[in-house]
Every structure is written in structure tokens, then in C-alpha cells.
XYZ file of C-alpha atoms in Angstrom:
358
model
C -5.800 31.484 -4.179
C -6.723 27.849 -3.323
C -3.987 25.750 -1.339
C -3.108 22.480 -1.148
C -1.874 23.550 2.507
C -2.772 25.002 6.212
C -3.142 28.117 6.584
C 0.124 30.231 9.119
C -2.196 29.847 11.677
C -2.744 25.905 10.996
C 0.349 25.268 10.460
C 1.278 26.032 14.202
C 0.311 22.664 14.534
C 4.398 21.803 12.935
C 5.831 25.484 13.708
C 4.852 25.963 17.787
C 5.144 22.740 20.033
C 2.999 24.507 22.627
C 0.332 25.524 20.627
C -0.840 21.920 19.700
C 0.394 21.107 23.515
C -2.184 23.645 24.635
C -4.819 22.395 22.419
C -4.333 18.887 22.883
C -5.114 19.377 26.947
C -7.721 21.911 26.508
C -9.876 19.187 24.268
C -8.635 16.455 26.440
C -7.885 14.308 23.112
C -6.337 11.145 22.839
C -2.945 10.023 22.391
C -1.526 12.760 24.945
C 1.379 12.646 26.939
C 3.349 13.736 29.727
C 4.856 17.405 29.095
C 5.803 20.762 29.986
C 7.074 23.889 28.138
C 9.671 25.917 30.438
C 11.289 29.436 29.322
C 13.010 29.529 32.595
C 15.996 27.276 33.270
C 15.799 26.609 37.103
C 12.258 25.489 36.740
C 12.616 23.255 34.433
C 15.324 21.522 36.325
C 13.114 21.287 39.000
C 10.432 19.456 37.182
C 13.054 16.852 35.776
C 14.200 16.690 39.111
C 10.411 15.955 40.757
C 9.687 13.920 37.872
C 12.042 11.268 38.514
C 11.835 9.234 35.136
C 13.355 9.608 32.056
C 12.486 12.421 29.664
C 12.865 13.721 26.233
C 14.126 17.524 25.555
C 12.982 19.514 22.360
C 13.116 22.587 21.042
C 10.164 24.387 20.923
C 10.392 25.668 16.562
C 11.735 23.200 13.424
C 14.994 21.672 13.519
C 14.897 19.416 10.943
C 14.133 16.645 13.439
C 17.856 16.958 15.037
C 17.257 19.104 18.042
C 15.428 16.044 19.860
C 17.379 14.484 22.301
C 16.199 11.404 24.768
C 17.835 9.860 28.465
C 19.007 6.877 27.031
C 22.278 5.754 28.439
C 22.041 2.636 25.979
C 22.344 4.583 22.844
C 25.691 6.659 21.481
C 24.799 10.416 20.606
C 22.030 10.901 23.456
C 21.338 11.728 26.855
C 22.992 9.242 29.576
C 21.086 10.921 32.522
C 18.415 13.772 33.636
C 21.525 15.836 34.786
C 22.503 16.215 31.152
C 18.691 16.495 30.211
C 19.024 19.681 31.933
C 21.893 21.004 30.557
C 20.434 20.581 27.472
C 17.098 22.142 28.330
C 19.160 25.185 29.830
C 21.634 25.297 26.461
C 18.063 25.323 24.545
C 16.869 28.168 26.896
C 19.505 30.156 26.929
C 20.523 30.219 23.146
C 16.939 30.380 21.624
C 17.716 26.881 20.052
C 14.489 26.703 17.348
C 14.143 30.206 17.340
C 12.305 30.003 20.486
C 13.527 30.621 24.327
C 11.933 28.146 25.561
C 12.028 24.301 25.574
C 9.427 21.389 26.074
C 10.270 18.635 28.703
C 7.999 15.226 27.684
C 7.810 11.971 29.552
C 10.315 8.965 27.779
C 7.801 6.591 26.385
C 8.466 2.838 25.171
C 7.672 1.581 22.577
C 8.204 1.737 18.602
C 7.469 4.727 16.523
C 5.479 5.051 13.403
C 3.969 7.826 11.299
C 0.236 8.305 10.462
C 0.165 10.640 7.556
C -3.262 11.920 5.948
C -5.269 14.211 3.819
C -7.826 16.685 5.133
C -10.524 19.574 3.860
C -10.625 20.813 7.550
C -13.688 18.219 8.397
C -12.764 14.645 6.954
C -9.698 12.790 7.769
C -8.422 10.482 5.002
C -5.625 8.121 6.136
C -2.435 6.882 4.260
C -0.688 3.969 4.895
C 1.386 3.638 7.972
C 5.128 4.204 7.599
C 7.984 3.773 9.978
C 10.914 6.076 9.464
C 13.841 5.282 11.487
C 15.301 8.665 13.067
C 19.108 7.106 14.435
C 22.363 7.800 12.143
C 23.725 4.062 12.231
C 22.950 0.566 12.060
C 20.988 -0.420 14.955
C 19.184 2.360 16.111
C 22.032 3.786 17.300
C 24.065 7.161 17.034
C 22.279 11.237 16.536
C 19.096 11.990 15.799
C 18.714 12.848 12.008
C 16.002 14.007 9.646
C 15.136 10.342 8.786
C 17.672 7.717 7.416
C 14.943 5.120 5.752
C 11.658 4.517 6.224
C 9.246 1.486 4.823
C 5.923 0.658 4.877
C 4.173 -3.112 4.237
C 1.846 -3.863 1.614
C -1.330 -4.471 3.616
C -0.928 -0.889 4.568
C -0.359 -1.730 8.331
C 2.781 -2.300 9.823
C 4.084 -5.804 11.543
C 4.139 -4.692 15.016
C 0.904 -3.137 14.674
C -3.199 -3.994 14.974
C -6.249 -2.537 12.852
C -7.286 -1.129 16.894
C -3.790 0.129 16.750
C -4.427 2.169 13.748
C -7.822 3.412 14.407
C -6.498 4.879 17.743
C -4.211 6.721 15.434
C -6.444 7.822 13.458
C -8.857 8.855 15.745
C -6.020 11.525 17.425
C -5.819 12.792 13.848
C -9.478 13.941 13.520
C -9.705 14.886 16.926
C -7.170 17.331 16.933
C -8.255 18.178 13.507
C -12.053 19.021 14.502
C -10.107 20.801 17.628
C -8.999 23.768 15.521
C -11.827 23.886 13.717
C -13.801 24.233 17.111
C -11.201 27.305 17.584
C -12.130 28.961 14.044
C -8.964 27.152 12.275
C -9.594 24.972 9.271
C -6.706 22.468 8.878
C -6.643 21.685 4.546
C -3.803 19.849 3.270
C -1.704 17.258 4.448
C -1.404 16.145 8.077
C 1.799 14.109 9.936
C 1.249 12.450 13.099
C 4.276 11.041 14.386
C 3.650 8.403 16.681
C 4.815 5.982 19.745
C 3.651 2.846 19.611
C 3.147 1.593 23.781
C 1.793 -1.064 25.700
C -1.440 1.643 26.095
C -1.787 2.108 22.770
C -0.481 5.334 20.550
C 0.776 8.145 21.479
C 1.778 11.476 19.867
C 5.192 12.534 19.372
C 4.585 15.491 16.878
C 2.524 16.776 14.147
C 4.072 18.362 11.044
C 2.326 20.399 8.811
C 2.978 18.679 5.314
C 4.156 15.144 3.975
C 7.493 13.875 6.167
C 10.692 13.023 4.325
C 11.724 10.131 3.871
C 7.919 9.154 4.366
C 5.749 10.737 1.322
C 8.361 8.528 -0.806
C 6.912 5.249 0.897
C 2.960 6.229 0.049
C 2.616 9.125 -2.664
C 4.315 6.036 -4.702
C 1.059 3.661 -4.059
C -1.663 6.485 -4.267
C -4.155 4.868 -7.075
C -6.052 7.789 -7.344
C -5.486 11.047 -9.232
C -3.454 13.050 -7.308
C -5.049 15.923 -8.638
C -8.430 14.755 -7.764
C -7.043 14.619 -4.471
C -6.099 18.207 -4.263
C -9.205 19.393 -5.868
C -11.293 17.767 -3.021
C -9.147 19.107 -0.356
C -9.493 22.490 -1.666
C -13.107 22.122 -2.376
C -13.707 20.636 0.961
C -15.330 17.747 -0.682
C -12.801 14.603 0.547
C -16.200 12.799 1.505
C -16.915 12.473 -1.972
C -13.624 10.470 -3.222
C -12.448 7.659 -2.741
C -8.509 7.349 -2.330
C -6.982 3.802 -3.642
C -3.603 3.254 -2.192
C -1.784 -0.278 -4.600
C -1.217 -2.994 -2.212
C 2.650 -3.114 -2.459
C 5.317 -3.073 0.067
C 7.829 -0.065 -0.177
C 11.554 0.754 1.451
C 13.032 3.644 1.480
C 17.057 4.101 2.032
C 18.771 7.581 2.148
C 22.117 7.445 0.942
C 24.236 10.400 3.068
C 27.431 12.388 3.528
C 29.836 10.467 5.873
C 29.907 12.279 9.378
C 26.377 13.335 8.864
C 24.307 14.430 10.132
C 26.754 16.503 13.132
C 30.076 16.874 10.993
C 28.998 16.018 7.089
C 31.744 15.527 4.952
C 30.865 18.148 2.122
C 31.631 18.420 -1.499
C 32.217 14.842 -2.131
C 31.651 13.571 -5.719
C 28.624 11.011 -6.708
C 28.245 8.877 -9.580
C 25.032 6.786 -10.694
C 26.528 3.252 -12.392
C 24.011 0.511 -13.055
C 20.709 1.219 -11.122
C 18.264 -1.781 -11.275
C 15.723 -0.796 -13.793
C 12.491 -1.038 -11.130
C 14.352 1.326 -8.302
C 13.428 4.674 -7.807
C 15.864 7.548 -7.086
C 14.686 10.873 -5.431
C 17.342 13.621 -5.747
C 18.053 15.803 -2.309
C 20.740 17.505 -0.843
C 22.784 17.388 -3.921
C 24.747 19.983 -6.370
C 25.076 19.164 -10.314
C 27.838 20.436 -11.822
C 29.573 20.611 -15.170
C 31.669 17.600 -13.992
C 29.143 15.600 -12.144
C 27.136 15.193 -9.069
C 28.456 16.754 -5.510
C 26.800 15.481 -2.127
C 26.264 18.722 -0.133
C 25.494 18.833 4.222
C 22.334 17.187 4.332
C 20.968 13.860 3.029
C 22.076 12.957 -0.854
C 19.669 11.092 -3.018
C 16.765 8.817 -1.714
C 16.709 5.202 -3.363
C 13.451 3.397 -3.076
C 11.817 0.222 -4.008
C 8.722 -1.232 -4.921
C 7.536 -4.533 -4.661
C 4.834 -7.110 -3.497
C 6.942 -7.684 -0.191
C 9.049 -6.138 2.241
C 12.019 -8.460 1.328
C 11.656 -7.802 -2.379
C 10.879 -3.659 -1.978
C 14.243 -3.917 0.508
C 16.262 -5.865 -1.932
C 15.695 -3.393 -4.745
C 16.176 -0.531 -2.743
C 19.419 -1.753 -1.182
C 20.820 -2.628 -4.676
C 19.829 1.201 -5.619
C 22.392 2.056 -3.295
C 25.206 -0.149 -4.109
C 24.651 1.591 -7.420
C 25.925 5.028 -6.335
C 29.603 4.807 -6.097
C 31.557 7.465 -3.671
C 32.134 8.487 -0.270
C 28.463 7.526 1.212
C 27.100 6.307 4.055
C 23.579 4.412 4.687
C 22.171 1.922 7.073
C 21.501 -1.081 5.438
C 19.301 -2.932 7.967
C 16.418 -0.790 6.969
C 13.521 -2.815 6.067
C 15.354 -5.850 6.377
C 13.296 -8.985 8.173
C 15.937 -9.024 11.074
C 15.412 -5.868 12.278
C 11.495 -5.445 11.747
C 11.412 -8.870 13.965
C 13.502 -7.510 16.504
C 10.161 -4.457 16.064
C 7.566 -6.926 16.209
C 9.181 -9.023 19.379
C 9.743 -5.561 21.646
C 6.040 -4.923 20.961
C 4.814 -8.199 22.044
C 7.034 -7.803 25.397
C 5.455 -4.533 25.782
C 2.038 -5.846 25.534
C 2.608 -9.264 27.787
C 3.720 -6.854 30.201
C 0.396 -4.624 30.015
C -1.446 -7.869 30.646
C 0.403 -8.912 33.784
């Protein structure tokens, strides 16, 4: 039956962290970092402790993007040192965290994240416009890792921190890991996530997932021009070379209104209401439970309110007044999108970069 979607074996490129580890280093493609997968607890203490920098822990299976964890010992919910780095990588070990015994040790890189998402018959790569997602609980970048809290993207399809180099870097780990697997008999058709770190030597891959991300397909699918059908058809039919895929030029912002406590202690079962949404904002329905007397928030994220517009500042207004619209126990970040804290983006990268060039 045709599919809009990798194959098991593809899809290892989401499901198994090593397997796109291994690949990466056998093919020597760009964007790679630092990393290690350990199924034994003592050696991968030893390799945090010979490292001597900073590192980020994962699982080695899905998590729902909450099983990372980072040495940060500026942000509330993470690691403050390598000491608990490697209790963490021992906890992940020794309780099959993921699924998996085993747990993957990466360097700590600097610099701001973004997401490169894209359609592919297995040959072509065609790109959708960049998105950045924003991954911390609370205002600030601060707090636990979640599944994604907000995400926007600008309306020249870039994003403000970023350069058209920056992008075509991106892209260019996409189809190289793409004509990878095809180089080991596996055609990749469907959707492909690259989830990105933005540093002062360019892009860098975090992770791949194996479909559209969430908040993120919200920000794009939203501005696609083009049939979506057509789409799929040429994916299937290997014939994406053909097509041409027209993304609007708009500016998009998406906020995820949530259970308070989430996403480590939710508060469940808490009714929802919907009372006056602005007539141009867009609501996408989640982790929520309709019932004869209304609308109950369940564990996860609730409803997904997004806007639309020719800016940032307008797309953020109208998202922001989408959630001011649900009344009950909810909590969001509001300084998604906003210009203060895409600024405070934009001025980290420039640092970065004026320190590459001294």
C-alpha cells in the first residue's frame, strides 16, 4: 500500500539514537557532534569524567522529548554538574529508560535551536520553512524539558538569528543523511525532522524524527500553497522533482495552552471552556477529553492556539489573545514569539559569532 511515511527500518532514524549516530560517522556527514552510546554505567562515567566539559544525557528510544536532560547549573529542572550527569546516565542504564539499556552521552553545544523540517521520495529533499520550538516549561527558557511549549516561524521563511548559508548547511545534513540510507538499501519517503543547534560553526544536529514535530507542523502545514495531496502523491511516486511546493509568505506563532504542574506533576481532569476566540486564530485540539458537560484537560498538552499574520508581532498577538480566550486552570508561556525574547535570540547569536571571529 503506498505511504506517506518511512518504512520500520527508516524510521530508526526517530526510534534508535545510535543507528543514525552510526550512520552519521560512517558517511562522515555534516552537522555531527560529539557523542557516545554506553550500556555500561562505569564507562560512561569515565568518559564524562575524561571529557571534562559539559554534556547532554538522552535516552536512547522516544520520550516524548522529556527524557533529555543538559549540565546547566543556570537553569531550574536540569543538570547542575557532570556528577549528576552520571547519575542520570546510570538511572537511564539501569532502568531501561526509552525502552533501551543504554544511554547516549553528547557534547553541550551553544547556541540556539531550530527545526528544519522537509519532504522526501527517498532522493530529493524539499525544505519547509524554519521553525523554532521552544522545549523549557516556563517563561524564560527556564524549568523541565517538555514536548514543545510554542513554536513560531517568520514570514520570509528564515528565522532572525539565522543566514540563507545558515540554512543551506541545514539543509545539506538533511540530504546527506538522506542519500546515506539510501547508499545502505533504505529509502527514506515521507516527512523528515532535523532538529537543530544553531553555533558559532554553523548547525548542528540534535535529532531526527521520523514525521512532522508538534508544535511545529502547526507553524508550516498552515502556509503550504500547494495541494497537499499533490504533495503526497509525489512523495509516493518518487516524483518530488517534478513539483513545485509554495509555502504563503506569512509569519506564524504557535502557543500551547497546558495543565498546571505539567509536564512532571500535571494537574489532571481540570475543566476548559472556549469564550470569545478572535475570529482569525486557529485552535488545534490535543490532550483533551469531551464530555457531556464540557471540555477536560487530561496529562499532556491541552489545545494548541495559533496565529497567522504578515508579522511576527501580529501572528503573536492573535495567538496570545487565543489563549486568553480559554478560561480555566491553564498554564502557557506568553513570551513566545514576542520581539523581546526573539532579540534576546538574535543578540546571543551575534556574541557567538564575534567570538568565532576573534
Amino acid at each position: 500500500m503506498p505511504c506517506v511515511g518511512p518504512s520500520k527500518s527508516a524510521a530508526r532514524l526517530e526510534t534508535d539514537k545510535s543507528f543514525v549516530k552510526n550512520l552519521m560517522e560512517k558517511y562522515k556527514t555534516s552537522g555531527r557532534i560529539v557523542s557516545k552510546v554506553f550500556d555500561d554505567a562505569d564507562e560512561l562515567c569515565s568518559f564524562i569524567d575524561s571529557f571534562g566539559k559539559p554534556v547532554v544525557i538522552k535516552p536512547l528510544g522516544l520520550t516524548g522529548g522529556k527524557g533529555v536532560k543538559i549540565v546547566d547549573p543556570k537553569l531550574d529542572g536540569q543538570l547542575k554538574s557532570n556528577e549528576e550527569a552520571k547519575k542520570y546516565g546510570k538511572e537511564i542504564i539501569e532502568k531501561g529508560i526509552s525502552g533501551f539499556n543504554k544511554a547516549l552521552v553528547e557534547e553541550r553545544l551553544e547556541g540556539e535551536e531550530f527545526t528544519l523540517q522537509a519532504f522526501t521520495d527517498g532522493s530529493v529533499v524539499k525544505p519547509m520553512p524554519l521553525v523554532q520550538d521552544h522545549k523549557f516549561a516556563y517563561e524564560g527558557d527556564n524549568g523541565p524539558f517538555t514536548g514543545g511549549m510554542g513554536s513560531y516561524s517568520d514570514s520570509n521563511h528564515l528565522l532572525p538569528f539565522m543566514t540563507d548559508e545558515d540554512r543551506d548547511a541545514a539543509i545539506k545534513v538533511i540530504e546527506e543523511v538522506v542519500a546515506a540510507m539510501k547508499k545502505e538499501g533504505i529509502t527514506y519517503k515521507g516527512i523528515i525532522y532535523g532538529g537543530f543547534m544553531l553555533t558559532k560553526e554553523g548547525p548542528k544536529i540534535l535529532e531526527f524524527n521520523a514525521r512532522f514535530g508538534d508544535p511545529e507542523a502547526m507553524n508550516v502545514l498552515p502556509l503550504l500553497e500547494t495541494d497537499f495531496v499533490d504533495v503526497c502523491q509525489a512523495v509516493v511516486n518518487k516524483k518530488l522533482s517534478d513539483i513545485d511546493i509554495i509555502f504563503s509568505n506569512m509569519a506564524t506563532v504557535c502557543k500551547y495552552a497546558v495543565p498546571k504542574g505539567y509536564p512532571e506533576n500535571p494537574v489532571t481532569n481540570q475543566k476548559i471552556a472556549i469564550k470569545n476566540l478572535p475570529k482569525d486564530a486557529r485552535l488545534y485540539y490535543a490532550s483533551v477529553d469531551k464530555r457531556q458537560d464540557g471540555l477536560y484537560m487530561t496529562r499532556s498538552r491541552a489545545i494548541a492556539c495559533v496565529g497567522v499574520g504578515k508579522t511576527l508581532e501580529e501572528a503573536e498577538k492573535i495567538a496570545q489573545a487565543a489563549l486568553t480566550s480559554i478560561d480555566g486552570p491553564i498554564h502557557y508561556r506568553s513570551d513566545i514569539g514576542t520581539r523581546a525574547l526573539i532579540q534576546k535570540r538574535v543578540e546571543h547569536m551575534k556574541e557567538l559569532r564575534n567570538e568565532a571571529k576573534n
